Amino acid sequence: MSEKTSRKWPGNRAALGRVRALALVLVLPAAAQPDRAALEPVPLVRPPTPLPGEVQPIAPGVRPAPTLPRLQLSPPVPELQRLEYRGNGFIEVAHGLLLLDPGQQSLARQRALAAQVVRGAFAARPSLAEVDVSLYDRASYGGFGGPLPLFTASVPRDRLGNFTAYTAGRGPYERVYEGGGTQETSPTSVFGGLEEGITFLGTEAELLAQRVEQSLSQFRGGVRGGLLFRGSLARPLAALTFDDAPHPLYEPLLLDLLRRAGVKATFFVIGRNAVAYPYFVRDMVEGGHEAGNHTYHHVRLPGLSEAQVRFELAQANRVISAITGRPVRYFRPPGGDYSPLTLRIAGEEGLVTTFWTDDPGDFANPGDAVVESRLVRHLRRGGIVLLHDNAPEGIDVLSAFLRVARSRGVDLTTVSDLAGK
C-alpha cells in the first residue's frame, strides 16, 4: 500500500500556467517535552478560498509499489476495506482502512469497530508489533490525503490492554484521533507534471538574485537569504530528511529503524496528516527528531494567492507546534517549486526554506538497488538527503544506507544540526 500523495503535482494548473508564461525557470542542481495539552484535537481554521490538492492522484511516470499482503479476519468486519501489513526487517505493522456509512458514525461505534479490527489483527498474525486503524466516512472518502478521517488509532501490542479499556469506556488512551471527519475545504481540480528539480519562478532580476544565493550557498553552505540548499563542508554532517509525514503504516517502521541505528532526522510534515495522526508527530519529537513544515494540504504554492500561501504555511505551523510544543523552523515547498512570494511569507512565518542535494526518487518506486545506488553516489558532507516516509523502497534500503554513511564518516542528522542552529 503506497498511497503516495505525490509531491509531483503543481497547484492550480491555469494559474500556474499564467505564472510560468511570464517566469524564468531555474532548475538548480530534544529540548522541551511535547505539550500534553496537544493530546486534544487541534481546531481547524478554514482557508479564505478552496484550495487544490486535498486529493492528489499518482503522478505520471511513477511505477506502482508492490502489493502488500493482507489479513483476513474471522468473523469478517464488513466495514473493513483492507488490512495490510509490512515489516522493516525487525518488526511488522498492520494498518486497517474502514469506511463507515452515516448510521455507523457514533463515537461508540467507531471505537467498537476499531477494537474489533485491532484485536482480530493481533490474533490473525501474532508477529505484529503494532496495529493502526483509520476510519473514514464512506461517501466522502478520497484516499489518503483527502478529507480527514473520522477516527484513527495506533496500538502497539503492549498497549492493547489500554486500548481495549478505552474503547469500552474505562479509561483514556492518548494514541487516538477523534476528529469526526472534519471537512475543511473541497478540492477544485488535480494537475499533472513530473518534478524535474528545484524550480524558482520569478522575474529576471529575481532569478539573478537567486543564482547569487545558490552560488554562495554551494560555496559556503548554510542559510542564506532565508534559504538552505546545503550545509557547511567543515563538519562531517549531512541532513536526513523525510517528506510527506506521517503515514499510518510506514511511520512506525521508519521510526523503529532510526531508533535502532541511533540516527536523528527531520520530517517535513503535511499539516492535515499531523491532524489525523498526531501521536506519530509526538513520537518523532520524543525520539529526538525534528518536525518541519510541508504545507497544510501538500500543494504547489506558485500560482496560489497570497492568502492561500499564508494559510498553507501558517496553519501547518500552528498544527505542528500545538502537537509538539515547539516552534517550527524549517519548511520544504512541495515539489521544490517556490517563488518570491513563497520566500517572503515563509520568512514572515519564521521559516527557513529548505531544499536538498540528494533525491533518489524513492517515491517513483524505481527499485531498491536504484534507490540505494543513488543515495550512496550523492552522499557527501553538507548534503541534504531527501526521502519519503511513505515510500517502501526508501525503507527497504535505509539500514544499508545508514551503514554506508557511518563507514564513510558522515553523520546523518537533523536539518537544525546541519545548519548549526
CSV table of C-alpha atoms in Angstrom, one decimal:
chain,number,residue,atom,x,y,z
A,1,MET,CA,0.0,0.0,0.0
A,2,SER,CA,1.8,3.1,-1.1
A,3,GLU,CA,-1.0,5.6,-1.4
A,4,LYS,CA,1.6,8.2,-2.4
A,5,THR,CA,0.0,11.6,-2.4
A,6,SER,CA,2.7,12.6,-4.9
A,7,ARG,CA,4.8,15.7,-4.4
A,8,LYS,CA,4.9,16.0,-8.2
A,9,TRP,CA,1.6,17.8,-8.7
A,10,PRO,CA,1.6,21.5,-9.1
A,11,GLY,CA,-1.0,23.8,-7.8
A,12,ASN,CA,-3.8,25.3,-9.9
A,13,ARG,CA,-2.8,24.5,-13.5
A,14,ALA,CA,-4.4,27.5,-15.1
A,15,ALA,CA,-3.0,29.9,-12.6
A,16,LEU,CA,0.4,28.2,-12.6
A,17,GLY,CA,0.4,28.3,-16.4
A,18,ARG,CA,0.0,32.0,-16.4
A,19,VAL,CA,2.8,32.4,-13.9
A,20,ARG,CA,5.1,30.1,-15.9
A,21,ALA,CA,4.4,32.0,-19.2
A,22,LEU,CA,5.8,35.1,-17.6
A,23,ALA,CA,8.5,33.5,-15.4
A,24,LEU,CA,12.1,32.4,-15.9
A,25,VAL,CA,12.6,28.9,-14.6
A,26,LEU,CA,15.8,28.0,-12.9
A,27,VAL,CA,16.4,24.3,-12.3
A,28,LEU,CA,19.0,24.1,-9.6
A,29,PRO,CA,21.0,21.3,-9.1
A,30,ALA,CA,15.1,17.5,22.1
A,31,ALA,CA,14.8,20.3,24.2
A,32,ALA,CA,11.3,20.8,25.7
A,33,GLN,CA,8.9,17.9,26.1
A,34,PRO,CA,5.8,18.0,23.9
A,35,ASP,CA,2.8,19.9,25.2
A,36,ARG,CA,0.5,17.3,26.7
A,37,ALA,CA,-2.4,19.7,26.0
A,38,ALA,CA,-1.9,18.9,22.4
A,39,LEU,CA,-3.4,15.5,23.0
A,40,GLU,CA,-6.8,17.2,22.3
A,41,PRO,CA,-7.8,17.6,18.6
A,42,VAL,CA,-6.5,20.8,17.1
A,43,PRO,CA,-9.4,23.1,16.0
A,44,LEU,CA,-9.0,24.0,12.3
A,45,VAL,CA,-9.2,27.3,10.6
A,46,ARG,CA,-10.8,27.4,7.1
A,47,PRO,CA,-8.7,28.9,4.3
A,48,PRO,CA,-10.1,32.1,2.6
A,49,THR,CA,-10.9,30.2,-0.6
A,50,PRO,CA,-10.9,26.5,-1.5
A,51,LEU,CA,-7.5,25.0,-2.3
A,52,PRO,CA,-6.5,22.3,-4.7
A,53,GLY,CA,-4.5,19.3,-3.7
A,54,GLU,CA,-6.6,17.8,-0.9
A,55,VAL,CA,-6.9,14.6,-3.0
A,56,GLN,CA,-3.8,14.1,-5.2
A,57,PRO,CA,-3.5,11.3,-7.7
A,58,ILE,CA,-0.4,9.3,-8.5
A,59,ALA,CA,2.0,11.3,-10.7
A,60,PRO,CA,2.5,10.0,-14.2
A,61,GLY,CA,5.7,8.0,-14.7
A,62,VAL,CA,5.6,6.5,-11.1
A,63,ARG,CA,5.8,2.8,-11.0
A,64,PRO,CA,3.2,1.1,-8.7
A,65,ALA,CA,4.6,-0.2,-5.5
A,66,PRO,CA,4.4,-4.0,-4.9
A,67,THR,CA,1.1,-5.1,-3.5
A,68,LEU,CA,1.2,-5.5,0.3
A,69,PRO,CA,-0.1,-8.8,1.9
A,70,ARG,CA,-3.5,-8.6,3.6
A,71,LEU,CA,-5.0,-10.2,6.6
A,72,GLN,CA,-8.5,-11.7,6.6
A,73,LEU,CA,-10.4,-11.5,9.8
A,74,SER,CA,-12.8,-14.2,11.2
A,75,PRO,CA,-15.5,-13.2,11.6
A,76,PRO,CA,-15.2,-10.6,8.9
A,77,VAL,CA,-15.8,-6.9,9.5
A,78,PRO,CA,-18.0,-5.6,6.7
A,79,GLU,CA,-16.7,-2.0,7.1
A,80,LEU,CA,-13.1,-3.1,6.7
A,81,GLN,CA,-11.8,-2.4,3.2
A,82,ARG,CA,-8.3,-3.8,3.6
A,83,LEU,CA,-6.0,-4.8,6.4
A,84,GLU,CA,-2.4,-4.7,5.1
A,85,TYR,CA,0.9,-5.3,6.9
A,86,ARG,CA,4.5,-4.8,6.3
A,87,GLY,CA,7.8,-5.2,8.0
A,88,ASN,CA,11.2,-3.4,8.2
A,89,GLY,CA,13.4,-6.4,8.9
A,90,PHE,CA,12.8,-6.2,12.6
A,91,ILE,CA,9.1,-5.6,13.3
A,92,GLU,CA,5.8,-5.9,11.4
A,93,VAL,CA,3.0,-3.3,11.5
A,94,ALA,CA,-0.6,-3.6,10.1
A,95,HIS,CA,-3.0,-0.8,9.0
A,96,GLY,CA,-6.7,-1.2,8.6
A,97,LEU,CA,-8.9,1.0,6.5
A,98,LEU,CA,-12.6,1.1,7.4
A,99,LEU,CA,-15.4,3.0,5.6
A,100,LEU,CA,-18.5,3.9,7.6
A,101,ASP,CA,-22.0,4.8,6.5
A,102,PRO,CA,-23.8,7.7,8.3
A,103,GLY,CA,-25.7,5.4,10.7
A,104,GLN,CA,-22.4,3.9,11.9
A,105,GLN,CA,-20.6,7.0,12.8
A,106,SER,CA,-21.2,7.5,16.5
A,107,LEU,CA,-18.0,7.6,18.6
A,108,ALA,CA,-19.1,4.5,20.4
A,109,ARG,CA,-19.5,2.6,17.2
A,110,GLN,CA,-16.1,3.9,15.8
A,111,ARG,CA,-14.4,2.7,19.0
A,112,ALA,CA,-16.0,-0.7,18.9
A,113,LEU,CA,-15.1,-1.3,15.2
A,114,ALA,CA,-11.5,-0.1,15.8
A,115,ALA,CA,-11.2,-2.5,18.8
A,116,GLN,CA,-12.6,-5.4,16.8
A,117,VAL,CA,-10.1,-4.9,13.9
A,118,VAL,CA,-7.1,-4.4,16.2
A,119,ARG,CA,-7.9,-7.5,18.3
A,120,GLY,CA,-8.6,-9.5,15.2
A,121,ALA,CA,-5.3,-8.4,13.5
A,122,PHE,CA,-3.2,-9.3,16.5
A,123,ALA,CA,-4.9,-12.7,16.7
A,124,ALA,CA,-4.6,-13.4,13.0
A,125,ARG,CA,-0.8,-12.5,12.9
A,126,PRO,CA,0.9,-12.9,16.2
A,127,SER,CA,4.2,-11.5,14.8
A,128,LEU,CA,2.7,-8.0,14.6
A,129,ALA,CA,4.2,-5.4,16.8
A,130,GLU,CA,1.6,-2.7,16.1
A,131,VAL,CA,-1.8,-2.3,14.5
A,132,ASP,CA,-3.1,1.0,13.3
A,133,VAL,CA,-6.6,1.9,12.0
A,134,SER,CA,-8.2,4.7,10.1
A,135,LEU,CA,-12.0,5.1,9.9
A,136,TYR,CA,-13.5,7.3,7.2
A,137,ASP,CA,-16.9,8.5,6.1
A,138,ARG,CA,-17.7,6.2,3.1
A,139,ALA,CA,-19.4,8.9,1.0
A,140,SER,CA,-16.5,11.5,1.2
A,141,TYR,CA,-13.5,9.2,1.3
A,142,GLY,CA,-11.0,10.4,-1.2
A,143,GLY,CA,-7.9,8.4,-0.4
A,144,PHE,CA,-5.0,9.2,1.9
A,145,GLY,CA,-4.6,13.0,1.7
A,146,GLY,CA,-8.3,13.6,1.1
A,147,PRO,CA,-10.9,14.6,3.7
A,148,LEU,CA,-9.9,13.9,7.2
A,149,PRO,CA,-10.8,10.6,8.8
A,150,LEU,CA,-13.5,10.2,11.4
A,151,PHE,CA,-11.2,8.3,13.8
A,152,THR,CA,-7.6,6.9,13.9
A,153,ALA,CA,-5.7,4.9,16.4
A,154,SER,CA,-2.2,3.4,16.9
A,155,VAL,CA,-2.0,0.3,19.1
A,156,PRO,CA,1.4,-1.2,19.9
A,157,ARG,CA,1.0,-4.7,21.1
A,158,ASP,CA,2.0,-3.8,24.7
A,159,ARG,CA,-0.7,-1.2,24.7
A,160,LEU,CA,-3.6,-3.4,23.6
A,161,GLY,CA,-5.0,-3.7,27.1
A,162,ASN,CA,-5.1,0.1,27.5
A,163,PHE,CA,-6.7,0.5,24.1
A,164,THR,CA,-9.3,-2.2,24.9
A,165,ALA,CA,-10.2,-0.4,28.2
A,166,TYR,CA,-10.5,2.9,26.4
A,167,THR,CA,-12.8,1.5,23.7
A,168,ALA,CA,-15.0,0.1,26.5
A,169,GLY,CA,-15.2,3.5,28.1
A,170,ARG,CA,-12.9,2.5,31.1
A,171,GLY,CA,-10.1,5.0,30.7
A,172,PRO,CA,-8.1,7.4,28.5
A,173,TYR,CA,-5.9,6.4,25.6
A,174,GLU,CA,-3.6,9.0,24.0
A,175,ARG,CA,-2.8,7.3,20.7
A,176,VAL,CA,-6.1,8.2,19.0
A,177,TYR,CA,-7.7,10.9,16.9
A,178,GLU,CA,-11.4,11.6,17.4
A,179,GLY,CA,-11.9,14.2,14.8
A,180,GLY,CA,-15.2,13.2,13.3
A,181,GLY,CA,-14.0,13.7,9.7
A,182,THR,CA,-13.9,17.5,9.7
A,183,GLN,CA,-14.5,18.8,6.2
A,184,GLU,CA,-12.1,21.8,5.7
A,185,THR,CA,-12.3,22.5,2.0
A,186,SER,CA,-13.3,21.0,-1.3
A,187,PRO,CA,-10.7,20.1,-3.9
A,188,THR,CA,-11.0,22.2,-7.1
A,189,SER,CA,-9.0,20.1,-9.5
A,190,VAL,CA,-5.9,17.9,-10.0
A,191,PHE,CA,-2.9,18.5,-12.1
A,192,GLY,CA,-0.2,16.6,-13.9
A,193,GLY,CA,3.5,17.2,-14.5
A,194,LEU,CA,6.6,15.5,-13.0
A,195,GLU,CA,9.1,17.4,-10.9
A,196,GLU,CA,12.5,17.9,-12.6
A,197,GLY,CA,14.3,19.6,-9.8
A,198,ILE,CA,14.2,22.6,-7.6
A,199,THR,CA,12.4,25.3,-9.5
A,200,PHE,CA,12.3,29.1,-9.0
A,201,LEU,CA,9.6,31.2,-10.6
A,202,GLY,CA,10.1,35.0,-10.8
A,203,THR,CA,11.3,38.0,-12.8
A,204,GLU,CA,14.7,38.2,-14.5
A,205,ALA,CA,16.1,40.3,-11.7
A,206,GLU,CA,14.7,37.9,-9.0
A,207,LEU,CA,16.2,35.0,-11.0
A,208,LEU,CA,19.6,36.6,-11.0
A,209,ALA,CA,19.4,37.2,-7.2
A,210,GLN,CA,18.5,33.5,-6.7
A,211,ARG,CA,21.6,32.5,-8.8
A,212,VAL,CA,23.8,34.5,-6.5
A,213,GLU,CA,22.2,33.0,-3.4
A,214,GLN,CA,22.6,29.5,-4.8
A,215,SER,CA,26.2,30.0,-5.7
A,216,LEU,CA,27.1,31.4,-2.3
A,217,SER,CA,25.2,28.5,-0.6
A,218,GLN,CA,27.0,25.9,-2.7
A,219,PHE,CA,30.4,27.6,-1.9
A,220,ARG,CA,29.9,28.4,1.8
A,221,GLY,CA,26.9,26.3,2.8
A,222,GLY,CA,24.4,27.3,5.5
A,223,VAL,CA,21.3,29.5,5.5
A,224,ARG,CA,21.5,32.5,3.1
A,225,GLY,CA,18.6,34.8,2.5
A,226,GLY,CA,16.2,32.5,4.3
A,227,LEU,CA,17.1,29.5,2.1
A,228,LEU,CA,19.1,26.4,2.8
A,229,PHE,CA,20.5,24.5,-0.2
A,230,ARG,CA,23.5,22.8,1.5
A,231,GLY,CA,25.3,22.7,4.8
A,232,SER,CA,28.9,23.5,5.5
A,233,LEU,CA,31.7,21.2,4.4
A,234,ALA,CA,33.6,21.9,7.6
A,235,ARG,CA,31.8,19.3,9.6
A,236,PRO,CA,31.2,15.6,8.7
A,237,LEU,CA,27.5,16.0,8.8
A,238,ALA,CA,24.6,15.5,6.3
A,239,ALA,CA,20.9,16.0,7.0
A,240,LEU,CA,18.5,13.1,6.6
A,241,THR,CA,15.0,14.3,5.7
A,242,PHE,CA,11.7,12.7,5.0
A,243,ASP,CA,8.8,14.4,3.2
A,244,ASP,CA,5.0,13.8,3.4
A,245,ALA,CA,4.9,12.6,7.1
A,246,PRO,CA,3.3,11.0,8.8
A,247,HIS,CA,1.8,7.8,7.2
A,248,PRO,CA,-0.1,5.3,9.4
A,249,LEU,CA,1.6,2.2,8.2
A,250,TYR,CA,5.1,3.3,7.4
A,251,GLU,CA,5.8,5.8,10.2
A,252,PRO,CA,6.3,3.3,13.0
A,253,LEU,CA,8.5,1.1,10.7
A,254,LEU,CA,10.7,4.1,9.8
A,255,LEU,CA,10.9,5.4,13.4
A,256,ASP,CA,11.9,1.9,14.6
A,257,LEU,CA,14.7,1.8,12.0
A,258,LEU,CA,16.1,5.2,13.0
A,259,ARG,CA,15.9,4.3,16.7
A,260,ARG,CA,17.9,1.1,16.2
A,261,ALA,CA,20.5,3.0,14.2
A,262,GLY,CA,20.7,5.9,16.6
A,263,VAL,CA,20.1,8.4,13.8
A,264,LYS,CA,18.0,11.6,14.1
A,265,ALA,CA,16.2,13.1,11.1
A,266,THR,CA,13.9,15.9,10.0
A,267,PHE,CA,10.4,15.0,9.0
A,268,PHE,CA,8.7,17.5,6.7
A,269,VAL,CA,5.1,17.1,7.9
A,270,ILE,CA,1.9,17.7,6.0
A,271,GLY,CA,-0.4,19.6,8.3
A,272,ARG,CA,-3.6,17.6,7.6
A,273,ASN,CA,-1.6,14.4,8.2
A,274,ALA,CA,-0.5,15.7,11.5
A,275,VAL,CA,-4.1,16.5,12.5
A,276,ALA,CA,-5.2,12.9,11.6
A,277,TYR,CA,-2.1,11.2,13.2
A,278,PRO,CA,-0.9,13.5,16.0
A,279,TYR,CA,0.6,10.6,18.0
A,280,PHE,CA,3.1,9.9,15.3
A,281,VAL,CA,4.3,13.5,15.3
A,282,ARG,CA,4.7,13.2,19.0
A,283,ASP,CA,6.7,10.0,18.5
A,284,MET,CA,9.1,11.9,16.2
A,285,VAL,CA,10.0,14.6,18.6
A,286,GLU,CA,10.1,12.3,21.6
A,287,GLY,CA,12.6,10.2,19.6
A,288,GLY,CA,14.8,13.3,19.1
A,289,HIS,CA,13.7,14.0,15.6
A,290,GLU,CA,12.6,17.3,14.1
A,291,ALA,CA,9.2,18.2,12.6
A,292,GLY,CA,9.3,20.7,9.7
A,293,ASN,CA,6.6,22.3,7.6
A,294,HIS,CA,5.5,20.7,4.2
A,295,THR,CA,2.3,22.9,3.9
A,296,TYR,CA,-1.1,22.0,5.2
A,297,HIS,CA,-2.6,20.3,2.2
A,298,HIS,CA,0.6,19.4,0.2
A,299,VAL,CA,0.0,21.8,-2.7
A,300,ARG,CA,2.3,23.5,-5.2
A,301,LEU,CA,2.5,27.1,-4.0
A,302,PRO,CA,3.4,29.2,-7.1
A,303,GLY,CA,0.2,30.4,-8.7
A,304,LEU,CA,-1.8,30.5,-5.4
A,305,SER,CA,-2.9,33.8,-3.9
A,306,GLU,CA,-1.0,35.4,-1.0
A,307,ALA,CA,-3.8,34.4,1.3
A,308,GLN,CA,-3.7,30.8,0.2
A,309,VAL,CA,0.0,30.5,0.6
A,310,ARG,CA,-0.1,32.1,4.0
A,311,PHE,CA,-2.8,29.7,5.1
A,312,GLU,CA,-0.8,26.7,3.9
A,313,LEU,CA,2.3,27.7,5.9
A,314,ALA,CA,0.7,29.3,8.9
A,315,GLN,CA,-1.9,26.5,9.5
A,316,ALA,CA,0.7,23.8,9.2
A,317,ASN,CA,3.0,25.7,11.7
A,318,ARG,CA,0.1,26.0,14.1
A,319,VAL,CA,-1.0,22.4,14.0
A,320,ILE,CA,2.6,21.0,14.3
A,321,SER,CA,3.5,23.4,17.1
A,322,ALA,CA,0.3,22.5,19.0
A,323,ILE,CA,1.2,18.8,18.9
A,324,THR,CA,5.0,19.1,19.7
A,325,GLY,CA,5.0,22.2,21.9
A,326,ARG,CA,7.9,23.6,19.8
A,327,PRO,CA,8.2,26.2,17.1
A,328,VAL,CA,8.6,25.0,13.5
A,329,ARG,CA,11.8,26.3,12.0
A,330,TYR,CA,12.2,24.7,8.5
A,331,PHE,CA,9.9,24.5,5.5
A,332,ARG,CA,10.1,22.5,2.3
A,333,PRO,CA,7.9,23.5,-0.6
A,334,PRO,CA,6.2,20.5,-2.2
A,335,GLY,CA,7.9,19.6,-5.5
A,336,GLY,CA,10.6,22.2,-4.8
A,337,ASP,CA,8.5,24.9,-6.5
A,338,TYR,CA,9.0,28.3,-4.9
A,339,SER,CA,8.7,32.0,-5.8
A,340,PRO,CA,9.5,35.4,-4.2
A,341,LEU,CA,6.0,35.3,-2.6
A,342,THR,CA,6.7,31.9,-1.1
A,343,LEU,CA,10.0,33.1,0.3
A,344,ARG,CA,8.5,36.3,1.7
A,345,ILE,CA,5.7,34.5,3.5
A,346,ALA,CA,8.0,31.7,4.8
A,347,GLY,CA,10.3,34.3,6.3
A,348,GLU,CA,7.3,36.2,7.9
A,349,GLU,CA,6.2,32.9,9.4
A,350,GLY,CA,9.7,32.3,10.8
A,351,LEU,CA,10.7,29.5,8.4
A,352,VAL,CA,13.9,28.7,6.6
A,353,THR,CA,13.0,27.3,3.1
A,354,THR,CA,15.0,24.0,2.8
A,355,PHE,CA,15.9,22.1,-0.3
A,356,TRP,CA,18.1,19.0,-0.9
A,357,THR,CA,21.3,17.7,-2.6
A,358,ASP,CA,20.4,14.0,-2.8
A,359,ASP,CA,17.0,12.9,-4.2
A,360,PRO,CA,17.0,9.2,-5.2
A,361,GLY,CA,13.4,9.3,-6.4
A,362,ASP,CA,12.1,6.7,-3.9
A,363,PHE,CA,8.5,8.0,-4.4
A,364,ALA,CA,8.7,6.6,-8.0
A,365,ASN,CA,9.5,3.0,-7.0
A,366,PRO,CA,12.4,2.6,-9.3
A,367,GLY,CA,13.7,-0.5,-7.4
A,368,ASP,CA,15.7,-1.0,-4.2
A,369,ALA,CA,19.0,-1.2,-6.0
A,370,VAL,CA,18.4,2.0,-7.9
A,371,VAL,CA,17.4,3.9,-4.8
A,372,GLU,CA,20.4,2.7,-2.8
A,373,SER,CA,22.9,3.4,-5.5
A,374,ARG,CA,21.6,6.9,-6.0
A,375,LEU,CA,21.7,7.6,-2.2
A,376,VAL,CA,25.3,6.3,-1.9
A,377,ARG,CA,26.5,8.1,-5.1
A,378,HIS,CA,25.4,11.5,-3.8
A,379,LEU,CA,26.3,11.1,-0.2
A,380,ARG,CA,28.6,14.0,0.9
A,381,ARG,CA,29.4,16.3,3.8
A,382,GLY,CA,27.0,19.2,4.0
A,383,GLY,CA,24.4,17.2,1.9
A,384,ILE,CA,20.7,17.1,2.4
A,385,VAL,CA,19.2,13.7,1.7
A,386,LEU,CA,15.5,13.6,0.5
A,387,LEU,CA,13.4,10.5,1.2
A,388,HIS,CA,9.7,10.0,1.8
A,389,ASP,CA,8.3,8.3,4.8
A,390,ASN,CA,5.6,6.5,2.8
A,391,ALA,CA,7.9,5.1,0.1
A,392,PRO,CA,8.5,1.4,0.7
A,393,GLU,CA,11.8,1.2,-1.2
A,394,GLY,CA,13.3,4.0,0.9
A,395,ILE,CA,12.5,2.0,4.0
A,396,ASP,CA,14.0,-1.2,2.4
A,397,VAL,CA,17.4,0.4,1.8
A,398,LEU,CA,17.6,2.7,4.7
A,399,SER,CA,19.5,0.5,7.1
A,400,ALA,CA,22.1,-0.3,4.4
A,401,PHE,CA,22.5,3.4,3.5
A,402,LEU,CA,22.9,4.4,7.2
A,403,ARG,CA,25.8,1.8,7.5
A,404,VAL,CA,27.5,3.2,4.4
A,405,ALA,CA,27.2,6.7,5.7
A,406,ARG,CA,28.8,5.6,9.0
A,407,SER,CA,31.6,3.8,7.2
A,408,ARG,CA,32.4,7.0,5.3
A,409,GLY,CA,32.5,9.1,8.4
A,410,VAL,CA,29.4,11.1,7.5
A,411,ASP,CA,27.0,11.5,10.4
A,412,LEU,CA,23.3,11.8,9.3
A,413,THR,CA,21.4,14.2,11.5
A,414,THR,CA,18.6,16.8,11.5
A,415,VAL,CA,18.5,20.0,9.4
A,416,SER,CA,18.9,22.0,12.6
A,417,ASP,CA,22.2,20.2,13.4
A,418,LEU,CA,23.4,20.6,9.8
A,419,ALA,CA,22.6,24.3,9.9
A,420,GLY,CA,24.3,24.8,13.2
A,421,LYS,CA,21.1,26.0,14.9
